[in-house]
Short mmCIF file of C-alpha atoms and ligand atoms in Angstrom, two decimals:
data_model
loop_
_atom_site.label_atom_id
_atom_site.label_comp_id
_atom_site.label_asym_id
_atom_site.label_seq_id
_atom_site.Cartn_x
_atom_site.Cartn_y
_atom_site.Cartn_z
CA MET A 66 85.91 98.33 3.92
CA ARG A 67 84.70 101.63 5.31
CA VAL A 68 81.83 99.81 6.96
CA LYS A 69 84.28 97.46 8.64
CA ILE A 70 86.36 100.29 10.03
CA ARG A 71 83.31 102.03 11.41
CA PHE A 72 82.22 98.75 12.93
CA GLY A 73 85.63 98.42 14.53
CA LYS A 74 85.43 101.89 16.01
CA LYS A 75 82.00 101.16 17.35
CA MET A 76 83.32 98.00 18.97
CA GLN A 77 86.15 99.95 20.51
CA ARG A 78 83.78 102.49 21.89
CA ALA A 79 81.54 99.76 23.26
CA TRP A 80 84.57 98.21 24.96
CA LEU A 81 85.63 101.50 26.38
CA VAL A 82 82.16 102.13 27.77
CA LYS A 83 82.10 98.65 29.27
CA ALA A 84 85.51 99.12 30.85
CA VAL A 85 84.51 102.46 32.32
CA VAL A 86 81.30 101.01 33.69
CA MET A 87 83.23 98.13 35.24
CA VAL A 88 85.82 100.39 36.86
CA VAL A 89 83.12 102.69 38.20
CA ALA A 90 81.17 99.74 39.51
CA TRP A 91 84.29 98.35 41.16
CA LEU A 92 85.14 101.69 42.71
CA GLN A 93 81.66 102.06 44.05
CA VAL A 94 81.40 98.68 45.69
CA PRO A 95 82.22 99.90 49.19
CA LEU A 96 80.26 103.12 48.67
CA VAL A 97 76.92 101.85 47.45
CA ARG A 98 76.78 98.60 49.35
CA SER A 99 73.18 98.45 50.44
CA LEU A 100 71.61 97.33 53.66
CA GLU A 101 70.78 93.66 54.14
CA ILE A 102 68.00 91.91 55.98
CA GLY A 103 69.71 89.84 58.67
CA PHE A 104 73.05 91.67 58.45
CA TYR A 105 73.77 90.62 62.04
CA ALA A 106 72.71 86.97 61.61
CA THR A 107 76.36 85.87 61.47
CA ARG A 108 78.01 88.93 63.09
CA CYS A 109 75.88 89.11 66.24
CA PRO A 110 73.06 86.58 66.04
CA ALA A 111 71.35 87.76 69.23
CA ALA A 112 71.29 91.45 68.23
CA GLU A 113 67.74 91.74 66.94
CA ARG A 114 66.35 89.62 69.76
CA ILE A 115 68.13 91.70 72.39
CA VAL A 116 66.76 94.96 70.98
CA SER A 117 63.19 93.72 70.83
CA ARG A 118 63.37 92.15 74.28
CA LEU A 119 64.67 95.33 75.90
CA VAL A 120 62.18 97.57 74.09
CA HIS A 121 59.45 95.21 75.19
CA LEU A 122 60.49 95.22 78.85
CA ALA A 123 60.96 98.97 79.04
CA SER A 124 57.65 99.73 77.35
CA ARG A 125 55.82 97.84 80.06
CA HIS A 126 56.96 100.49 82.52
CA ASP A 127 56.57 103.39 80.11
CA PRO A 128 53.78 103.06 77.55
CA THR A 129 54.89 106.33 75.93
CA LEU A 130 58.24 104.82 74.98
CA PRO A 131 57.21 103.29 71.60
CA ALA A 132 56.21 106.69 70.22
CA ALA A 133 59.47 108.19 71.46
CA LEU A 134 61.58 105.51 69.79
CA LEU A 135 59.71 105.74 66.50
CA ARG A 136 60.19 109.49 66.50
CA LEU A 137 63.91 109.21 67.23
CA HIS A 138 64.44 107.04 64.16
CA TYR A 139 62.44 109.43 61.99
CA HIS A 140 64.32 112.47 63.25
CA ASP A 141 67.59 110.65 62.73
CA CYS A 142 66.79 109.74 59.11
CA PHE A 143 65.39 113.14 58.18
CA VAL A 144 68.52 115.00 59.24
CA GLY A 145 71.43 113.97 57.06
CA GLY A 146 70.37 110.33 56.80
CA CYS A 147 69.90 107.40 59.19
CA ASP A 148 73.29 107.53 60.90
CA ALA A 149 72.46 108.04 64.59
CA SER A 150 73.47 111.70 64.34
CA VAL A 151 70.44 112.49 66.51
CA LEU A 152 72.09 110.69 69.43
CA LEU A 153 75.33 112.68 69.55
CA ASP A 154 75.76 114.99 72.55
CA SER A 155 77.46 118.37 72.24
CA ALA A 156 81.21 118.08 72.12
CA PRO A 157 83.97 120.69 72.17
CA GLY A 158 85.13 121.57 68.67
CA TYR A 159 81.88 120.51 67.01
CA PRO A 160 78.84 122.63 66.10
CA PRO A 161 75.72 122.29 68.27
CA PRO A 162 74.25 118.83 67.56
CA GLU A 163 70.76 117.96 66.32
CA LYS A 164 69.58 117.46 69.89
CA MET A 165 70.04 121.16 70.55
CA ALA A 166 67.60 122.20 67.84
CA LEU A 167 64.19 123.48 68.87
CA SER A 168 62.66 120.07 68.34
CA ASN A 169 65.01 118.60 70.97
CA ARG A 170 62.69 119.63 73.77
CA SER A 171 60.46 116.71 73.08
CA LEU A 172 62.84 114.06 71.77
CA ARG A 173 63.04 111.22 74.26
CA GLY A 174 64.33 107.68 74.49
CA PHE A 175 68.04 108.48 74.62
CA ASN A 176 68.55 106.56 77.88
CA MET A 177 66.77 103.56 76.41
CA VAL A 178 69.11 103.55 73.41
CA ASP A 179 72.09 103.83 75.77
CA MET A 180 70.86 100.83 77.70
CA ILE A 181 70.40 98.72 74.55
CA LYS A 182 73.84 99.76 73.34
CA ARG A 183 75.48 98.78 76.64
CA VAL A 184 74.00 95.30 76.45
CA LEU A 185 74.98 94.88 72.79
CA GLU A 186 78.53 96.07 73.48
CA ALA A 187 78.80 93.46 76.21
CA VAL A 188 77.57 90.69 73.90
CA CYS A 189 79.18 91.74 70.59
CA PRO A 190 81.68 94.57 71.13
CA GLY A 191 82.00 97.10 68.31
CA THR A 192 79.53 95.34 66.04
CA VAL A 193 76.03 96.80 66.12
CA SER A 194 75.68 100.43 65.05
CA CYS A 195 73.61 102.96 66.95
CA ALA A 196 71.81 103.76 63.68
CA ASP A 197 70.67 100.13 63.42
CA ILE A 198 69.56 100.15 67.05
CA LEU A 199 67.31 103.10 66.18
CA ALA A 200 65.90 101.37 63.08
CA LEU A 201 65.26 98.08 64.89
CA SER A 202 63.74 99.66 67.98
CA ALA A 203 61.41 101.76 65.80
CA ARG A 204 60.05 98.56 64.26
CA ASP A 205 59.80 96.84 67.64
CA ALA A 206 58.02 99.88 69.05
CA VAL A 207 55.37 99.73 66.33
CA VAL A 208 54.84 96.00 66.88
CA LEU A 209 54.55 96.51 70.64
CA ALA A 210 51.91 99.15 70.15
CA GLY A 211 49.86 96.64 68.15
CA GLY A 212 51.03 97.68 64.71
CA PRO A 213 52.39 95.65 61.78
CA SER A 214 55.87 94.17 61.58
CA TRP A 215 58.45 94.32 58.83
CA LYS A 216 61.96 93.02 58.20
CA VAL A 217 64.45 95.80 58.91
CA PRO A 218 67.40 95.92 56.52
CA THR A 219 70.52 96.54 58.63
CA GLY A 220 74.20 97.31 58.18
CA ARG A 221 74.04 101.07 58.76
CA ARG A 222 77.10 102.73 60.20
CA ASP A 223 77.17 105.74 62.49
CA GLY A 224 78.02 109.21 61.24
CA ARG A 225 80.34 111.79 62.78
CA LEU A 226 78.34 114.90 61.90
CA SER A 227 75.35 116.27 63.75
CA SER A 228 74.00 119.74 63.22
CA ALA A 229 71.25 121.65 64.97
CA VAL A 230 71.07 123.99 61.98
CA LEU A 231 70.48 121.10 59.58
CA ALA A 232 67.83 119.71 61.94
CA ARG A 233 66.04 123.05 61.92
CA ILE A 234 65.74 123.09 58.14
CA SER A 235 65.13 119.36 57.65
CA ILE A 236 62.31 118.43 60.02
CA PRO A 237 58.79 119.51 59.05
CA ARG A 238 57.18 121.81 61.60
CA PRO A 239 53.76 121.18 63.17
CA GLN A 240 52.48 124.37 61.52
CA PHE A 241 53.40 123.26 58.00
CA SER A 242 50.83 123.46 55.21
CA ALA A 243 50.16 120.54 52.89
CA VAL A 244 52.33 122.14 50.20
CA GLN A 245 55.22 122.62 52.63
CA LEU A 246 54.91 119.02 53.83
CA LYS A 247 54.94 117.70 50.28
CA LYS A 248 57.98 119.80 49.40
CA ASN A 249 59.82 118.72 52.52
CA PHE A 250 59.27 115.02 51.86
CA LEU A 251 60.13 115.42 48.19
CA TRP A 252 63.39 117.07 49.23
CA HIS A 253 64.13 113.92 51.24
CA GLY A 254 63.30 111.79 48.21
CA MET A 255 59.92 110.66 49.53
CA SER A 256 56.57 110.90 47.78
CA THR A 257 53.41 112.64 48.92
CA ALA A 258 51.77 109.25 49.40
CA GLU A 259 54.65 108.22 51.66
CA MET A 260 54.30 111.47 53.59
CA ILE A 261 50.64 110.72 54.20
CA VAL A 262 51.33 107.10 55.13
CA LEU A 263 54.14 107.99 57.56
CA SER A 264 52.03 110.74 59.15
CA GLY A 265 49.89 107.84 60.35
CA ALA A 266 52.60 107.25 62.95
CA HIS A 267 50.76 109.99 64.85
CA THR A 268 48.32 107.26 65.84
CA ILE A 269 50.52 107.11 68.95
CA GLY A 270 52.46 109.78 70.76
CA SER A 271 51.70 113.22 72.09
CA ALA A 272 52.48 116.88 71.51
CA HIS A 273 53.05 119.89 73.73
CA CYS A 274 50.44 122.66 73.78
CA VAL A 275 52.77 124.98 71.90
CA SER A 276 52.63 122.72 68.83
CA PHE A 277 48.95 123.47 68.23
CA TRP A 278 48.45 126.62 70.30
CA ASP A 279 48.08 128.77 67.15
CA ARG A 280 45.23 126.59 65.97
CA LEU A 281 43.32 127.25 69.17
CA TYR A 282 43.98 130.94 69.67
CA HIS A 283 45.56 132.57 66.66
CA HIS A 284 44.58 130.67 63.58
CA ASN A 285 46.11 132.26 60.47
CA PHE A 286 47.05 135.49 62.25
CA THR A 287 43.50 136.08 63.55
CA ASN A 288 42.19 135.72 67.09
CA GLY A 289 40.07 132.78 66.01
CA THR A 290 40.20 129.00 66.22
CA ASP A 291 41.09 126.87 63.20
CA PRO A 292 37.70 126.05 61.60
CA SER A 293 39.07 122.71 60.36
CA MET A 294 39.21 121.54 63.99
CA ALA A 295 35.97 120.06 65.34
CA SER A 296 34.62 122.77 67.66
CA TYR A 297 33.88 120.42 70.59
CA HIS A 298 37.45 119.15 70.33
CA ALA A 299 38.81 122.70 70.28
CA GLU A 300 36.82 123.51 73.42
CA GLN A 301 38.27 120.49 75.22
CA LEU A 302 41.79 121.31 74.13
CA LYS A 303 41.42 124.90 75.32
CA LYS A 304 40.71 123.55 78.81
CA ILE A 305 43.88 121.45 78.76
CA CYS A 306 45.93 124.15 77.07
CA PRO A 307 44.68 127.59 78.20
CA ILE A 308 45.85 130.67 76.33
CA SER A 309 48.63 131.08 78.91
CA SER A 310 49.93 127.56 78.21
CA TYR A 311 52.30 128.54 75.42
CA LYS A 312 55.28 127.18 77.33
CA SER A 313 53.47 124.55 79.34
CA LYS A 314 54.98 121.08 79.62
CA GLN A 315 51.52 119.57 79.28
CA ARG A 316 51.25 116.88 76.59
CA VAL A 317 48.17 115.98 74.60
CA PRO A 318 47.73 112.70 72.70
CA LEU A 319 47.94 113.02 68.91
CA ASP A 320 45.20 110.40 68.61
CA PRO A 321 42.60 111.19 71.27
CA ILE A 322 40.57 108.00 70.67
CA THR A 323 43.20 105.22 70.87
CA PRO A 324 46.35 107.06 72.00
CA PHE A 325 48.50 103.98 72.66
CA LYS A 326 47.26 101.70 69.90
CA PHE A 327 49.03 101.61 66.56
CA ASP A 328 45.99 101.57 64.28
CA ASN A 329 44.48 103.66 61.48
CA MET A 330 42.39 105.72 63.91
CA TYR A 331 44.58 108.69 63.00
CA TYR A 332 42.94 108.82 59.56
CA LYS A 333 39.46 108.33 60.98
CA ASN A 334 40.18 111.27 63.28
CA LEU A 335 41.02 113.46 60.30
CA ASN A 336 37.60 112.68 58.82
CA MET A 337 36.10 114.07 62.05
CA GLY A 338 38.32 117.13 62.39
CA LEU A 339 40.23 115.59 65.31
CA GLY A 340 43.72 115.99 63.89
CA LEU A 341 45.80 117.67 66.59
CA LEU A 342 48.51 119.48 64.65
CA ALA A 343 47.86 121.74 61.70
CA SER A 344 50.23 119.44 59.76
CA ASP A 345 47.90 116.52 60.60
CA GLN A 346 44.61 118.07 59.60
CA VAL A 347 45.91 119.64 56.36
CA ILE A 348 46.74 116.26 54.82
CA HIS A 349 43.09 115.22 54.99
CA ASP A 350 42.28 114.18 51.41
CA LYS A 351 41.16 111.27 49.25
CA LEU A 352 44.09 109.07 50.27
CA THR A 353 43.59 109.64 54.00
CA SER A 354 39.92 108.67 53.55
CA VAL A 355 40.95 105.46 51.82
CA LEU A 356 43.45 104.68 54.58
CA SER A 357 40.83 105.38 57.23
CA SER A 358 38.65 102.63 55.81
CA ASN A 359 41.33 100.09 54.88
CA SER A 360 43.74 99.30 57.68
CA THR A 361 45.40 96.48 55.72
CA LEU A 362 46.33 98.92 52.99
CA TRP A 363 47.70 101.38 55.53
CA GLU A 364 49.73 98.78 57.39
CA ARG A 365 51.30 97.47 54.19
CA SER A 366 52.07 100.93 52.91
CA PHE A 367 53.44 101.98 56.29
CA CYS A 368 55.90 99.08 56.42
CA LYS A 369 57.13 99.85 52.91
CA ALA A 370 57.52 103.54 53.66
CA MET A 371 59.44 102.75 56.87
CA VAL A 372 61.94 100.64 54.92
CA HIS A 373 62.38 103.53 52.48
CA LEU A 374 62.77 105.99 55.36
CA GLY A 375 65.36 103.71 56.97
CA ASN A 376 67.37 103.70 53.74
CA LEU A 377 67.78 107.46 53.48
CA ASN A 378 71.40 108.38 53.02
CA VAL A 379 72.76 105.43 55.01
CA LYS A 380 76.47 104.93 55.53
CA THR A 381 77.69 101.42 54.76
CA GLY A 382 80.91 99.60 53.94
CA SER A 383 83.87 101.76 54.90
CA ARG A 384 81.92 104.97 55.54
CA GLY A 385 81.10 105.97 59.08
CA GLU A 386 81.97 103.97 62.19
CA ILE A 387 80.43 101.73 64.81
CA ARG A 388 80.22 103.99 67.83
CA ARG A 389 81.08 102.42 71.16
CA ASN A 390 78.91 104.95 72.99
CA CYS A 391 75.96 106.30 71.02
CA ARG A 392 76.42 109.79 72.46
CA ARG A 393 80.03 110.20 71.36
CA ARG A 394 82.17 109.82 68.26
CA ASN A 395 84.85 107.14 68.72
C1 NAG B 600 68.00 120.86 74.34
O1 NAG B 600 68.68 122.07 74.11
C2 NAG B 600 68.87 122.85 75.27
C3 NAG B 600 69.60 124.11 74.84
O2 NAG B 600 69.00 124.69 73.76
C4 NAG B 600 69.68 122.09 76.30
O3 NAG B 600 69.80 122.85 77.47
C5 NAG B 600 68.99 120.76 76.59
O4 NAG B 600 69.79 119.98 77.45
C6 NAG B 600 68.75 119.99 75.31
N1 NAG B 600 68.01 118.77 75.58
C7 NAG B 600 68.50 117.55 75.30
C8 NAG B 600 67.59 116.41 75.59
O5 NAG B 600 69.59 117.38 74.83
C1 NAG B 601 44.60 133.06 55.89
O1 NAG B 601 44.06 134.34 55.76
C2 NAG B 601 44.23 134.92 54.50
C3 NAG B 601 43.73 136.35 54.53
O2 NAG B 601 42.68 136.50 55.43
C4 NAG B 601 43.51 134.06 53.45
O3 NAG B 601 43.70 134.59 52.18
C5 NAG B 601 44.08 132.64 53.51
O4 NAG B 601 43.38 131.80 52.63
C6 NAG B 601 44.00 132.09 54.91
N1 NAG B 601 44.69 130.82 54.96
C7 NAG B 601 44.20 129.73 55.56
C8 NAG B 601 45.06 128.52 55.54
O5 NAG B 601 43.11 129.74 56.11
C1 NAG B 602 43.29 140.14 68.61
O1 NAG B 602 43.05 140.53 69.96
C2 NAG B 602 43.89 141.59 70.39
C3 NAG B 602 43.64 141.83 71.88
O2 NAG B 602 42.40 141.38 72.27
C4 NAG B 602 43.63 142.82 69.55
O3 NAG B 602 44.47 143.87 69.95
C5 NAG B 602 43.90 142.48 68.08
O4 NAG B 602 43.58 143.60 67.25
C6 NAG B 602 43.09 141.28 67.64
N1 NAG B 602 43.52 140.90 66.33
C7 NAG B 602 42.69 140.50 65.36
C8 NAG B 602 43.33 140.16 64.04
O5 NAG B 602 41.50 140.43 65.52
C1 NAG B 603 42.28 97.11 51.13
O1 NAG B 603 43.55 97.16 50.53
C2 NAG B 603 44.04 95.90 50.13
C3 NAG B 603 45.48 96.07 49.71
O2 NAG B 603 45.61 97.02 48.70
C4 NAG B 603 43.14 95.36 49.02
O3 NAG B 603 43.61 94.10 48.60
C5 NAG B 603 41.73 95.25 49.56
O4 NAG B 603 40.86 94.87 48.53
C6 NAG B 603 41.26 96.56 50.16
N1 NAG B 603 40.02 96.36 50.86
C7 NAG B 603 38.94 97.11 50.66
C8 NAG B 603 37.74 96.81 51.48
O5 NAG B 603 38.93 98.02 49.83
#
């Protein structure tokens, strides 16, 4: 008899737990809806094709565009999630936006995103989010530069918050040590391996002298040059970026060997002390050596890490909005 009663109570508890789980699951449906590959297939079938076509055309005139677009997506995702917050201009009544943070000096590609958005608004008004445009054009940029392709899950919605302060604390700095880089990525929910794999994006793109000036002239608070930089490379860089170049607009390719090709040369460079930023050279380790000798492994890992990056803190379902103009909240 007693056994039966206990059994009954257990059953009740099990039912209660089930009911709670169901209610919670039901409540969360609009909140945790995840991204889908081909989200626009029925909503705006031409969307993905339009993005890739426009990125393709524009990159013919500006071979530096792919790196800029890839960086925009990364900066977007690393500051409060992939919600196109990086695209918002300053607006009265709102705090200074991400663009105004120190790193804004070198963010580019905003006009390109505006152009893509204008075309998409003409074809499918109010349908394709600015955050998805960033994610898709990052993939297309990599492909254009000769890198691997991946299916981009879409369905992101655009956020209404953008903060220069948050950008300042969220984006790793070029002077970061390996420990700081690991901590930063972990804070974003990404592993050290993913940090190393995504750093490989520096196989294209360029940096201003100021980003590595310390390494040339004031390594670790001395008057010396960073000994982890190949000395012949340091000598060349000092010619391009003299000691007075702290504020120069001069740009230097992150990958001096194949600056426009999306390959694993970045990791080969690290083996030779040709990493440009301190945050490049400090990640030189066993994994970077493996990636330098196995481009298939790097490409596969890179695609996976990009999908993870593109999932960070996305807004779906009823959260966020589809901006009509990527620079302004609706
Ligand atoms: C970057 O911020 C400065 C102010 O700090 C501003 O004058 C400039 O227009 C910003 N650049 C972009 C691209 O928004
Ligand atoms: C910087 O210099 C200090 C003191 O000279 C030394 O202990 C430290 O290991 C150096 N750090 C690097 C990254 O070289
Ligand atoms: C670096 O050079 C400056 C000027 O030449 C000198 O005043 C300073 O003491 C030097 N610092 C170190 C750490 O050697
Ligand atoms: C490169 O990595 C791939 C994927 O992990 C693996 O299948 C392949 O055996 C590796 N190639 C070499 C030469 O190690």
